[in-house]
XYZ file of N, CA and C in Angstrom:
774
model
N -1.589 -8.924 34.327
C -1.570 -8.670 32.889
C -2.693 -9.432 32.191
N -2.654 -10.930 32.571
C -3.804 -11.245 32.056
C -5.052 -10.752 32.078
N -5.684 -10.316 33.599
C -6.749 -9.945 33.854
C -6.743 -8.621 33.170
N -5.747 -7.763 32.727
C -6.112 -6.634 31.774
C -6.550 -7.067 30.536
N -5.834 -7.839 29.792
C -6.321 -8.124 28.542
C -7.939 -8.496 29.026
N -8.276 -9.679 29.492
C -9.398 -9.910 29.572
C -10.489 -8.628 29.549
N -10.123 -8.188 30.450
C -10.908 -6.375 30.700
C -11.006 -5.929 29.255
N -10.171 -5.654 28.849
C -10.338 -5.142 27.505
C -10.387 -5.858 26.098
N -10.446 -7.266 26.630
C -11.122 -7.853 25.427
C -12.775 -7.515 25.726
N -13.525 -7.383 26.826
C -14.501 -7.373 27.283
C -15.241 -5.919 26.832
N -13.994 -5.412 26.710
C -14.352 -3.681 25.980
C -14.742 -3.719 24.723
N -13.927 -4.227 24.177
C -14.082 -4.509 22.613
C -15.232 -5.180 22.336
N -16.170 -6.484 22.956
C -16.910 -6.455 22.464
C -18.564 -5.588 22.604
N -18.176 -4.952 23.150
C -19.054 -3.747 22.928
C -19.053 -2.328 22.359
N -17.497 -2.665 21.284
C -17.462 -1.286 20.833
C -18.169 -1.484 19.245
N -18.547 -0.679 18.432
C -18.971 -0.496 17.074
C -17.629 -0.999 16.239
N -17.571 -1.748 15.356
C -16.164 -2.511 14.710
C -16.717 -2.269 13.108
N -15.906 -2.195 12.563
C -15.803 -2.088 10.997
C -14.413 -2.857 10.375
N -14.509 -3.300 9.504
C -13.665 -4.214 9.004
C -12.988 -3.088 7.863
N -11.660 -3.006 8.025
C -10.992 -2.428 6.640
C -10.916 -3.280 5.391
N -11.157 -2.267 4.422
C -10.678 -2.947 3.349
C -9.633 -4.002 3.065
N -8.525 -2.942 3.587
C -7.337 -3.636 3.189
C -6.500 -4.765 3.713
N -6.415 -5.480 3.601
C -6.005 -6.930 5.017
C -7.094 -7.118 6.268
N -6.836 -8.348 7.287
C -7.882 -8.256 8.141
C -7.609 -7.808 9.383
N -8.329 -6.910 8.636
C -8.059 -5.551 10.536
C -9.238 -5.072 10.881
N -9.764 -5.229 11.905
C -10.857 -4.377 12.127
C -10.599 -3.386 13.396
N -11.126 -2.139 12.696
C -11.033 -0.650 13.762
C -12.405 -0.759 14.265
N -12.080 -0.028 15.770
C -13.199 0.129 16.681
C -13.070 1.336 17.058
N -14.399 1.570 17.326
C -14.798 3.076 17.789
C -14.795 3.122 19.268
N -13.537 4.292 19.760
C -13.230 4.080 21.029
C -13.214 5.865 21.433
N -14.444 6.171 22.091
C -14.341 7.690 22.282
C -14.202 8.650 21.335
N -14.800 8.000 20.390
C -15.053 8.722 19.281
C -13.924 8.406 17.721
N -13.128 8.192 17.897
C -11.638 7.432 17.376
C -11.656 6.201 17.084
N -11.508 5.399 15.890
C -11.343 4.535 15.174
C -9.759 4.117 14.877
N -9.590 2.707 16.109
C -8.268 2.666 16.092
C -8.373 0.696 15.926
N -7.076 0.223 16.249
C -7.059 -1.392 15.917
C -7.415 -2.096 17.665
N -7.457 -2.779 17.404
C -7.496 -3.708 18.901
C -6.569 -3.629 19.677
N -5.136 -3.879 19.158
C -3.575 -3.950 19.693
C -3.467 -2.301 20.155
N -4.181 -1.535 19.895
C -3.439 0.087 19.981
C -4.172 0.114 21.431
N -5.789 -0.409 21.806
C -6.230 0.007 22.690
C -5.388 -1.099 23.920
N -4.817 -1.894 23.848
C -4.732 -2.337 24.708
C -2.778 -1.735 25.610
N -2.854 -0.609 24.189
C -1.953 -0.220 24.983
C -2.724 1.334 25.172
N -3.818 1.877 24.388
C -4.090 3.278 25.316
C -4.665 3.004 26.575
N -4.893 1.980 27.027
C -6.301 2.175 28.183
C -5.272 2.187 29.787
N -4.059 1.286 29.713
C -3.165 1.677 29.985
C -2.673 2.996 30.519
N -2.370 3.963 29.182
C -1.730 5.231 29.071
C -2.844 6.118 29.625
N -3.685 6.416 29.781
C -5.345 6.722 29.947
C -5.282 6.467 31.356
N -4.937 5.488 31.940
C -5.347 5.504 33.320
C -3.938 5.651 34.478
N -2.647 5.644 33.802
C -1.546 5.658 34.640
C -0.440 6.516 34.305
N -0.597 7.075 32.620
C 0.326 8.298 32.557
C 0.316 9.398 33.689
N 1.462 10.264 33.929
C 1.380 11.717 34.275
C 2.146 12.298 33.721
N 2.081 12.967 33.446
C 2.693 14.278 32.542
C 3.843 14.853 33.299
N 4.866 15.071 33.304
C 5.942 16.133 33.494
C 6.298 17.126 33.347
N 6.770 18.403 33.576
C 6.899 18.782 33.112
C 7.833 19.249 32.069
N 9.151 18.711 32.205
C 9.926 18.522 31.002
C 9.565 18.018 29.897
N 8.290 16.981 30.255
C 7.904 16.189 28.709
C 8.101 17.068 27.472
N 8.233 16.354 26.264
C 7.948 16.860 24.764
C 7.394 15.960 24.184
N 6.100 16.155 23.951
C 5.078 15.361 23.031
C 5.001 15.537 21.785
N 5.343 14.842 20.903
C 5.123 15.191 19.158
C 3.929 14.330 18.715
N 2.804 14.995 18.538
C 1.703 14.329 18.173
C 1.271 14.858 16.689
N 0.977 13.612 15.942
C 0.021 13.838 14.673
C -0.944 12.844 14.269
N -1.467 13.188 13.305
C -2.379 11.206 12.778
C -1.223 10.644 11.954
N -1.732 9.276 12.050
C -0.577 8.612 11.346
C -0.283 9.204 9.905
N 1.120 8.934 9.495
C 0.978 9.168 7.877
C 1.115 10.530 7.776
N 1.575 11.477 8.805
C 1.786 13.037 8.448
C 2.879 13.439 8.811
N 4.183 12.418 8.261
C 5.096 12.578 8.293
C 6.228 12.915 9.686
N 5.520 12.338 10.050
C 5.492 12.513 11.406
C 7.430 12.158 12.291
N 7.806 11.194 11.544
C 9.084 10.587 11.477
C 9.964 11.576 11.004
N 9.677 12.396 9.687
C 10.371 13.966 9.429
C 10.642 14.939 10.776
N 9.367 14.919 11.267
C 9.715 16.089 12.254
C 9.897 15.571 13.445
N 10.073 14.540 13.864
C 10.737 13.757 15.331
C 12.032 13.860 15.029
N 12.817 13.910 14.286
C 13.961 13.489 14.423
C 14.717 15.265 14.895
N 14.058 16.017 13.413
C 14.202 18.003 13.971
C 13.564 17.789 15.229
N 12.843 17.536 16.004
C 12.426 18.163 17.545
C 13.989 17.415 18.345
N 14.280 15.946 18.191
C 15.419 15.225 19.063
C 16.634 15.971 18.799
N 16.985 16.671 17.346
C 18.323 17.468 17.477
C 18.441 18.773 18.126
N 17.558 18.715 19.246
C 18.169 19.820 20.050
C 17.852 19.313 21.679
N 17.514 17.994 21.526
C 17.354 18.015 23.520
C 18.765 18.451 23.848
N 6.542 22.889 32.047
C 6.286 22.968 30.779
C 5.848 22.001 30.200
N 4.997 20.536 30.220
C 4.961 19.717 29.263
C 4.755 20.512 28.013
N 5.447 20.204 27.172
C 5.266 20.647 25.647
C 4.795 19.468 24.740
N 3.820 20.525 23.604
C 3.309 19.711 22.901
C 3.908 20.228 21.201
N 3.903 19.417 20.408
C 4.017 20.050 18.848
C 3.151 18.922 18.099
N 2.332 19.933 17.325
C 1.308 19.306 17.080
C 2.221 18.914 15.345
N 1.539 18.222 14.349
C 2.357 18.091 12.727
C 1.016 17.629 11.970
N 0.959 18.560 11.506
C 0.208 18.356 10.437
C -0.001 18.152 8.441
N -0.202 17.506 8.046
C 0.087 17.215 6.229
C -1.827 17.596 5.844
N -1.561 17.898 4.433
C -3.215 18.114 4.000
C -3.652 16.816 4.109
N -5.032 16.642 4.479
C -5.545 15.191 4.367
C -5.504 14.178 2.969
N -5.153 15.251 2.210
C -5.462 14.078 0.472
C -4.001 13.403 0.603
N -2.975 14.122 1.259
C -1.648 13.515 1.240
C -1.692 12.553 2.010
N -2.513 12.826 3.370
C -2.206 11.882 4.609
C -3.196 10.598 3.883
N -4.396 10.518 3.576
C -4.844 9.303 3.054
C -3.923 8.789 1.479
N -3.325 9.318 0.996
C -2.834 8.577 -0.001
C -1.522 7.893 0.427
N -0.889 8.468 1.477
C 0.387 7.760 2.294
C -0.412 6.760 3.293
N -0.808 7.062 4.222
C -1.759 6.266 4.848
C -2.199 5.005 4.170
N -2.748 5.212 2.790
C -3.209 3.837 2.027
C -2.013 2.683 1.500
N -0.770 3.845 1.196
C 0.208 2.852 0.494
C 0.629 2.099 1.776
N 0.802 2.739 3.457
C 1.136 2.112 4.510
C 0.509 1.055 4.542
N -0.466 0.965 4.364
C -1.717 0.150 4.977
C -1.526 -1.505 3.803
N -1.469 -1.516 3.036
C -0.940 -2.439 2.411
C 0.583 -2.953 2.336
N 1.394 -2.231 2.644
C 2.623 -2.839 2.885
C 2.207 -3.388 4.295
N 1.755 -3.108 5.585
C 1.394 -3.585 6.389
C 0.259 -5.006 6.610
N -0.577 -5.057 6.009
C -0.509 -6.089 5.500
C -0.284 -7.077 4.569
N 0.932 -6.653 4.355
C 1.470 -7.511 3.087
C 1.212 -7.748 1.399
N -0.281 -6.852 1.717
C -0.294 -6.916 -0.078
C 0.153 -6.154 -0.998
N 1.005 -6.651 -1.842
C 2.396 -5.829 -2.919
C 1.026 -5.283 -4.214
N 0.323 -5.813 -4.297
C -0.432 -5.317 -5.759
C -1.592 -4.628 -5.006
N -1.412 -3.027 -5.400
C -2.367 -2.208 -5.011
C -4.206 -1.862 -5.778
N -5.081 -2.706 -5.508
C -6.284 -2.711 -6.473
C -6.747 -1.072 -6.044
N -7.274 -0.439 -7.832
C -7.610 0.556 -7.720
C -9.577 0.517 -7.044
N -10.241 -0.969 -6.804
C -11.544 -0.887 -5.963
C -10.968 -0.227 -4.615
N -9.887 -0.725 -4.049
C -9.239 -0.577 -2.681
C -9.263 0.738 -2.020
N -8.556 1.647 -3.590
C -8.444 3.259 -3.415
C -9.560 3.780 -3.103
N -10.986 3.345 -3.391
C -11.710 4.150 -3.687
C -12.702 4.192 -2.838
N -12.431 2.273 -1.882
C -13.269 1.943 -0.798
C -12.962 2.739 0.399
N -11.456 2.700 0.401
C -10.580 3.315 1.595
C -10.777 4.848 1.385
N -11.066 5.645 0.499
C -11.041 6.899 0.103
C -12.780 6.975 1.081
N -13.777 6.406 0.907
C -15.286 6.781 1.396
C -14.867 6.610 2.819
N -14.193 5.398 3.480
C -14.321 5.633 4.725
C -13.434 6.359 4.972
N -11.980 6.834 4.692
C -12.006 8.260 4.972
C -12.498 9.092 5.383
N -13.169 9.772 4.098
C -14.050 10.979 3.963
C -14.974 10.576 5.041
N -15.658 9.431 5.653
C -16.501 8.865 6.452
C -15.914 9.110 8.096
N -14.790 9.282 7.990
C -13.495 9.114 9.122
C -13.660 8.436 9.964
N -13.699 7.233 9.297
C -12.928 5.714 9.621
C -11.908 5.414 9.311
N -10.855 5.417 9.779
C -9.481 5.609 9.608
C -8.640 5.009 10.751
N -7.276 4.938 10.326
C -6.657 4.866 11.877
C -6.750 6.098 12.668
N -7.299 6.131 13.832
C -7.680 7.077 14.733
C -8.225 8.346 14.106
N -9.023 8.285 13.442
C -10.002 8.800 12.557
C -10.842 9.748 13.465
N -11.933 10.425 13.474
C -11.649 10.888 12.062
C -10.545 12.202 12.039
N -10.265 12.239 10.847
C -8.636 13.177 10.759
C -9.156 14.597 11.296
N -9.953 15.012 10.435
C -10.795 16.371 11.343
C -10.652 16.451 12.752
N -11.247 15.720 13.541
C -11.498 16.050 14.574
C -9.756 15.972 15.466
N -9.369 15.199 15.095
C -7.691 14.925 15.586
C -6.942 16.310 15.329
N -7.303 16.731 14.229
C -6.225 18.002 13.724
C -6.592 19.221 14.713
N -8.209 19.849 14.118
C -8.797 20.676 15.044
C -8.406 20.758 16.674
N -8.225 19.345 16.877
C -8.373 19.237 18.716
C -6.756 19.993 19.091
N -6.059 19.399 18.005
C -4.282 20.524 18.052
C -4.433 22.003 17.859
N -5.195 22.101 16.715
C -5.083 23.039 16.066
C -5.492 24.239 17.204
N -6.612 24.186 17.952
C -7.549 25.045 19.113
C -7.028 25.096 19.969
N -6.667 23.870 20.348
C -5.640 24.114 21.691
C -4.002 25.296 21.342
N -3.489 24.893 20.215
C -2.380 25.908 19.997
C -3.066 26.870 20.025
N -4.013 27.700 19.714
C -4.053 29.221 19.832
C -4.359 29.363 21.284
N -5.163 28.754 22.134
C -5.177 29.167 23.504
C -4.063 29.098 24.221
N -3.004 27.672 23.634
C -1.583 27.967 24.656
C -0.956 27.792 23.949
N -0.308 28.936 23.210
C 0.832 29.084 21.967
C 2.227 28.511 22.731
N 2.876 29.081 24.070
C 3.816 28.737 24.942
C 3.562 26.758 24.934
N 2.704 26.071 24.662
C 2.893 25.065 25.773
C 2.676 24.329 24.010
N 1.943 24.581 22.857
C 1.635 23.865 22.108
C 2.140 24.364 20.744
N 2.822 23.965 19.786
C 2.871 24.438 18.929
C 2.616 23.740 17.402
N 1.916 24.154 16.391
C 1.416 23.768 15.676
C 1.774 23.683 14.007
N 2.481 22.679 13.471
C 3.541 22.846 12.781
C 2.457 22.070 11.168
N 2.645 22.738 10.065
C 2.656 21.972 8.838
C 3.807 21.484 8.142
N 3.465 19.786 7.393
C 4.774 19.760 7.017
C 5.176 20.469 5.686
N 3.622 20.843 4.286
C 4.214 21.705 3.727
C 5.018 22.858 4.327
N 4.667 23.356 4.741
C 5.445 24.656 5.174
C 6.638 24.254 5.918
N 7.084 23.132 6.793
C 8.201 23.141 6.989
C 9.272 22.568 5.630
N 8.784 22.514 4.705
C 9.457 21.578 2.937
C 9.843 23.349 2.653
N 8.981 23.904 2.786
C 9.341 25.276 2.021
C 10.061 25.715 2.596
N 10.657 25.969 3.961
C 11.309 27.088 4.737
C 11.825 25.910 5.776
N 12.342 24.867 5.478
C 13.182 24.077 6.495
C 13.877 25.022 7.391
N 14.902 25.912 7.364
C 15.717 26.636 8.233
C 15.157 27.298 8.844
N 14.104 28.197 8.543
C 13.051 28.956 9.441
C 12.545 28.114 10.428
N 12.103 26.571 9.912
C 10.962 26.421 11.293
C 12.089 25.412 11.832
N 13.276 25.121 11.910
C 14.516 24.687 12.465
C 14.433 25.580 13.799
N 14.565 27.028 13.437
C 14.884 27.894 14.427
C 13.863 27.964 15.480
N 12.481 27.837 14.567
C 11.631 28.426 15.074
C 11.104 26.918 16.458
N 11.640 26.013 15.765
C 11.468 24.883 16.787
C 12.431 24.762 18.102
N 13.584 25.269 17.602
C 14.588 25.403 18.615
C 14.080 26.575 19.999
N 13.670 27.835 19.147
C 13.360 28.954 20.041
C 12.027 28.060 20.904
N 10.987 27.470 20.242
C 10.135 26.784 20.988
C 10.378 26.102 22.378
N 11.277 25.246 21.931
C 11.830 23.860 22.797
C 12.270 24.912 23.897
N 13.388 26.184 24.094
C 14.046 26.548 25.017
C 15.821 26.438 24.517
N 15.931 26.024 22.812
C 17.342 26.071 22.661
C 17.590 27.081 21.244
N 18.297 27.872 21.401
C 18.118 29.105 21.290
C 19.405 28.888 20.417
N 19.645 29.301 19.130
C 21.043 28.879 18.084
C 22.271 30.038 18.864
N 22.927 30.096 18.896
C 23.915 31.429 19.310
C 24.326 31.700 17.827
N 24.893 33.338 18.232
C 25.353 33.677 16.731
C 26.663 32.946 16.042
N 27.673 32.400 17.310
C 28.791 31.672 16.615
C 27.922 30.099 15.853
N 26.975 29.536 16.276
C 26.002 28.389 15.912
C 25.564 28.621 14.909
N 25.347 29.912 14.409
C 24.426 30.323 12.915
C 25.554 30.577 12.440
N 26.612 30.992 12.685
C 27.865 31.975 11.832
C 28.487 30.557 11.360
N 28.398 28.722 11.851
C 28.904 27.866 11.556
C 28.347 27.002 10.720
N 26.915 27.323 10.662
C 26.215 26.819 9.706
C 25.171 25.374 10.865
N 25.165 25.771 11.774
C 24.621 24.352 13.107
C 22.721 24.210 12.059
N 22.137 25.270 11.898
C 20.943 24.917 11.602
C 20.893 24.095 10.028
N 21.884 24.456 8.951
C 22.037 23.685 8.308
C 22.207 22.412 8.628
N 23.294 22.142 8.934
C 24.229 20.708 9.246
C 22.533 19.619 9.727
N 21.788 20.533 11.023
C 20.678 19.879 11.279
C 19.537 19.379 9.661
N 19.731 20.281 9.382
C 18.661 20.640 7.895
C 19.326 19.318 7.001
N 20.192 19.025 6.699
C 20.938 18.052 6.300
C 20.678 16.610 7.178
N 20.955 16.561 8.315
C 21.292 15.106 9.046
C 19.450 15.004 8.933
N 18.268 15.930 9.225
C 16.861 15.683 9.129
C 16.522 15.069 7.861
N 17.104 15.500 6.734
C 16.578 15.576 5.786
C 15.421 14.111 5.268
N 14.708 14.592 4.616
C 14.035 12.916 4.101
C 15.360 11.756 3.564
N 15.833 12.258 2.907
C 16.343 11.408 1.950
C 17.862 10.770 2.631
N 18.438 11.238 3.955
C 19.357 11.309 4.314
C 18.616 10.228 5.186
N 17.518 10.695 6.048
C 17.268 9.591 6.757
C 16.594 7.858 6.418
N 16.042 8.081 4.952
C 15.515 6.677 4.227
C 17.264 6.134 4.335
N 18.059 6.844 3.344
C 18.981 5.777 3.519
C 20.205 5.697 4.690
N 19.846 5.782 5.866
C 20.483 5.049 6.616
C 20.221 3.785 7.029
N 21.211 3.356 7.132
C 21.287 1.485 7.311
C 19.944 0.927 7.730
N 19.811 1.182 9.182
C 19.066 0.925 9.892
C 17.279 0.864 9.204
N 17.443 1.909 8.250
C 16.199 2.280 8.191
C 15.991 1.642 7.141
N 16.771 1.026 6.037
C 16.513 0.499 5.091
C 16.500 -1.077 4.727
N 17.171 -1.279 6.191
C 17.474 -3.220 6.413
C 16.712 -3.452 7.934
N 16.496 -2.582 8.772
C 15.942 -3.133 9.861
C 14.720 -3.006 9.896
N 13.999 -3.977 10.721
C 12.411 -4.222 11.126
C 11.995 -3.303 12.681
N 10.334 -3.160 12.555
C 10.061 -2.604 13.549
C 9.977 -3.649 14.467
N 9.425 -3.589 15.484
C 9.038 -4.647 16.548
C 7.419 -5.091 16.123
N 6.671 -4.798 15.237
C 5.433 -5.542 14.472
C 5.879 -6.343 13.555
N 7.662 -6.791 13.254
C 7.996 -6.900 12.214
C 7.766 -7.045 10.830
N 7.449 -5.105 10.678
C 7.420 -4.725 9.678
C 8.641 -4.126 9.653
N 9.284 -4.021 8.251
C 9.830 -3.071 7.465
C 10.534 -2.003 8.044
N 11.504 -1.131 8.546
C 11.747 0.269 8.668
C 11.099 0.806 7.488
N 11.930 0.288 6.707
C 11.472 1.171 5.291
C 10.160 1.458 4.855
N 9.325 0.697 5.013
C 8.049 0.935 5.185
C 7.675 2.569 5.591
N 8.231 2.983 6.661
C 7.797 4.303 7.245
C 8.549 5.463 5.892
N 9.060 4.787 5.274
C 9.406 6.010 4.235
C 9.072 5.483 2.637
N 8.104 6.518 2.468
C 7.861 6.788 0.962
C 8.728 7.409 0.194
N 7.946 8.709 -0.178
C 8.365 9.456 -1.067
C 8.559 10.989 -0.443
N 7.789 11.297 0.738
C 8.603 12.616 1.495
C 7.729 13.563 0.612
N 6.669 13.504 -0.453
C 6.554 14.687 -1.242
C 5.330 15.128 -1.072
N 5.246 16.154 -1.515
C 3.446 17.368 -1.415
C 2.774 17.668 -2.421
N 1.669 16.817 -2.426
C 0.705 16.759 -3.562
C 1.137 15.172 -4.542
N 1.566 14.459 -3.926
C 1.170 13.490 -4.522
C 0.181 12.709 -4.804
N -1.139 13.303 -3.753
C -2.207 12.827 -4.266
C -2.752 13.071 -5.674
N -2.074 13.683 -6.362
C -3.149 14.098 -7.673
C -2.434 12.743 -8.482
N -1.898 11.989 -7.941
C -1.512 10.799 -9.203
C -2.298 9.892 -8.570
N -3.590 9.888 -7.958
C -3.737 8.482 -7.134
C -5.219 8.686 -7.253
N -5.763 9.872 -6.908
C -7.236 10.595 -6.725
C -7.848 11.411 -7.934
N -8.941 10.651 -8.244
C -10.042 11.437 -9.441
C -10.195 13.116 -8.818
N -10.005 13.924 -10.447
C -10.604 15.078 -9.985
C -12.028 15.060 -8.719
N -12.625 13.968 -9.062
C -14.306 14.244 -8.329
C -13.790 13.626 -7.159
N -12.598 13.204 -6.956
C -12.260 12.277 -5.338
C -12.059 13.668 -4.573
N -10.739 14.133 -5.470
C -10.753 14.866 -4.531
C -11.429 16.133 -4.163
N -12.245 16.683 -5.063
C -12.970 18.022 -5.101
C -14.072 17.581 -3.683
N -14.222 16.374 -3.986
C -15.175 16.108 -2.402
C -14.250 15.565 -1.226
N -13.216 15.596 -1.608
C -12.414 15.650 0.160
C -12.401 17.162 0.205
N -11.847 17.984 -0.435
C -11.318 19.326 -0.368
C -12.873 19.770 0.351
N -13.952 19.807 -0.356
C -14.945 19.989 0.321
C -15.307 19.687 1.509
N -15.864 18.313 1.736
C -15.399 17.794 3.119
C -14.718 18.301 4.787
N -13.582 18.250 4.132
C -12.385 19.162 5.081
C -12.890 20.769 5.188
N -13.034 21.418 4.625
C -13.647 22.372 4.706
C -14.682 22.862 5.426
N -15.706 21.775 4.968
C -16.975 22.079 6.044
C -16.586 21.383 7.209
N -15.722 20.819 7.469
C -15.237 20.421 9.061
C -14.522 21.087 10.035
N -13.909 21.968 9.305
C -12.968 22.475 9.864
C -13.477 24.160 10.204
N -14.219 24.211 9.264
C -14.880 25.375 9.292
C -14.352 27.317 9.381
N -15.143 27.885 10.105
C -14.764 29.032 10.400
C -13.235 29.068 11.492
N -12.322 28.140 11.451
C -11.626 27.696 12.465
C -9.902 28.856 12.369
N -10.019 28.667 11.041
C -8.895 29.391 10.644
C -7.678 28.327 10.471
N -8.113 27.212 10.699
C -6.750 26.599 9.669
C -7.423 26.317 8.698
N -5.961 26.281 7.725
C -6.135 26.500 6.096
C -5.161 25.199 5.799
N -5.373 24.276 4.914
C -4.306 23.684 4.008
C -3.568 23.557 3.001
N -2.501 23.709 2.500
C -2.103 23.869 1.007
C -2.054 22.187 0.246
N -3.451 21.944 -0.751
C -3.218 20.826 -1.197
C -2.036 21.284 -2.733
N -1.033 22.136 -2.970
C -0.747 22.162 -4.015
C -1.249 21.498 -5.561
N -2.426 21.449 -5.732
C -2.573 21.396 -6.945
C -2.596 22.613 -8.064
């Protein structure tokens, strides 16, 4: 164990480092991805000794895309499978930013902070940054293997919770029966998922993670388009832009509801 760390302290100092704004953290550029020190020393790890199963179920997103919403709908119904989750980026950096200061501890949010953290963004320097290239890499792979990957927004699961309930179930291999729908099973799920059901359970509102941070921390506000209380018209007209020319002729689309 030791001699790993060493190894990969030895990595680090040859990667490109940038200091965040917000508390003292510095992200490094690791294969293209801008992540913390502590994360690589557990990917390099995962990178060289995972194997895949085929029962696996992978729920992958960038941080901050609500990602905790839709883990809990994929666990109420236990091939590697993948489900990809995706939020518009103005949402994911404005959740992302409020994380990022409760994480390091600072309670008073400076509006220089918003605006520093907003360029490297758009710059995609980020946690495991840049968001473009993370989304796309889901996004491409679901259309070539629709069976093995599936590619979920969380607006659209806010609008039609019961639809993509089902539609996750039919995914996974668990299939509702008609006495299951005739009892109301995809509700009851739609309910025990819900945001607000899961902030206040005990656990989540008095217990710590193992970084000891916060549970609560991982829950905001659950909502879509809250960036327009946080971001200048001109912030965001140049993310919206941005994202756009990145994503390109690709065919995903985002709904920033404004």
């Amino acid at each position: 164990m030791e001699r790993d760390d060493e190894k990969i302290d030895e990595i680090l100092t040859k990667l490109e480092k940038i200091k965040d704004p917000v508390g003292d953290i510095y992200r490094y550029n690791y294969q293209g991805f801008w992540i913390e020190a502590f994360t690589l020393k557990g990917l390099i790890p995962f990178q060289t000794q995972f194997e895949a199963r085929d029962d696996d179920i992978i729920l992958a997103s960038c941080p901050k895309s609500a990602k905790t919403f839709e883990y809990t709908h994929s666990l109420s119904f236990i091939t590697t499978i993948h489900q990809g989750l995706s939020l518009n980026p103005l949402d994911v950096f404005v959740s992302h930013w409020h994380f990022a200061h409760r994480f390091s501890g600072e309670d008073d949010i400076e509006p220089c902070h918003l605006e520093e953290c907003f360029d490297m963004f758009c710059k995609g320097i980020h946690a495991f940054g840049p968001f473009w290239d993370h989304i796309l890499g889901f996004w491409k792979a679901s259309l070539e293997m629709p069976r093995k990957i599936l590619f979920l927004k969380y607006e659209e699961l806010m609008k039609n919770d019961i639809f993509f309930i089902k539609k996750i179930a039919h995914f996974l291999g668990f299939h509702f029966s008609k006495e299951e729908e005739h009892c109301g099973v995809p509700q009851q799920i739609e309910q025990l998922c819900s945001f607000e059901n899961l902030k206040n359970i005990n656990v989540n509102k008095t217990g710590k993670h193992s970084l000891e941070m916060s549970n609560s921390s991982f829950f905001r506000k659950g909502e879509i388009g809250d960036w327009v209380n946080y971001l200048t018209p001109q912030m965001a007209e140049h993310g919206k832009k941005l994202i756009q020319e990145k994503i390109g002729e690709s065919g995903l689309m985002f709904d920033f509801l404004d």
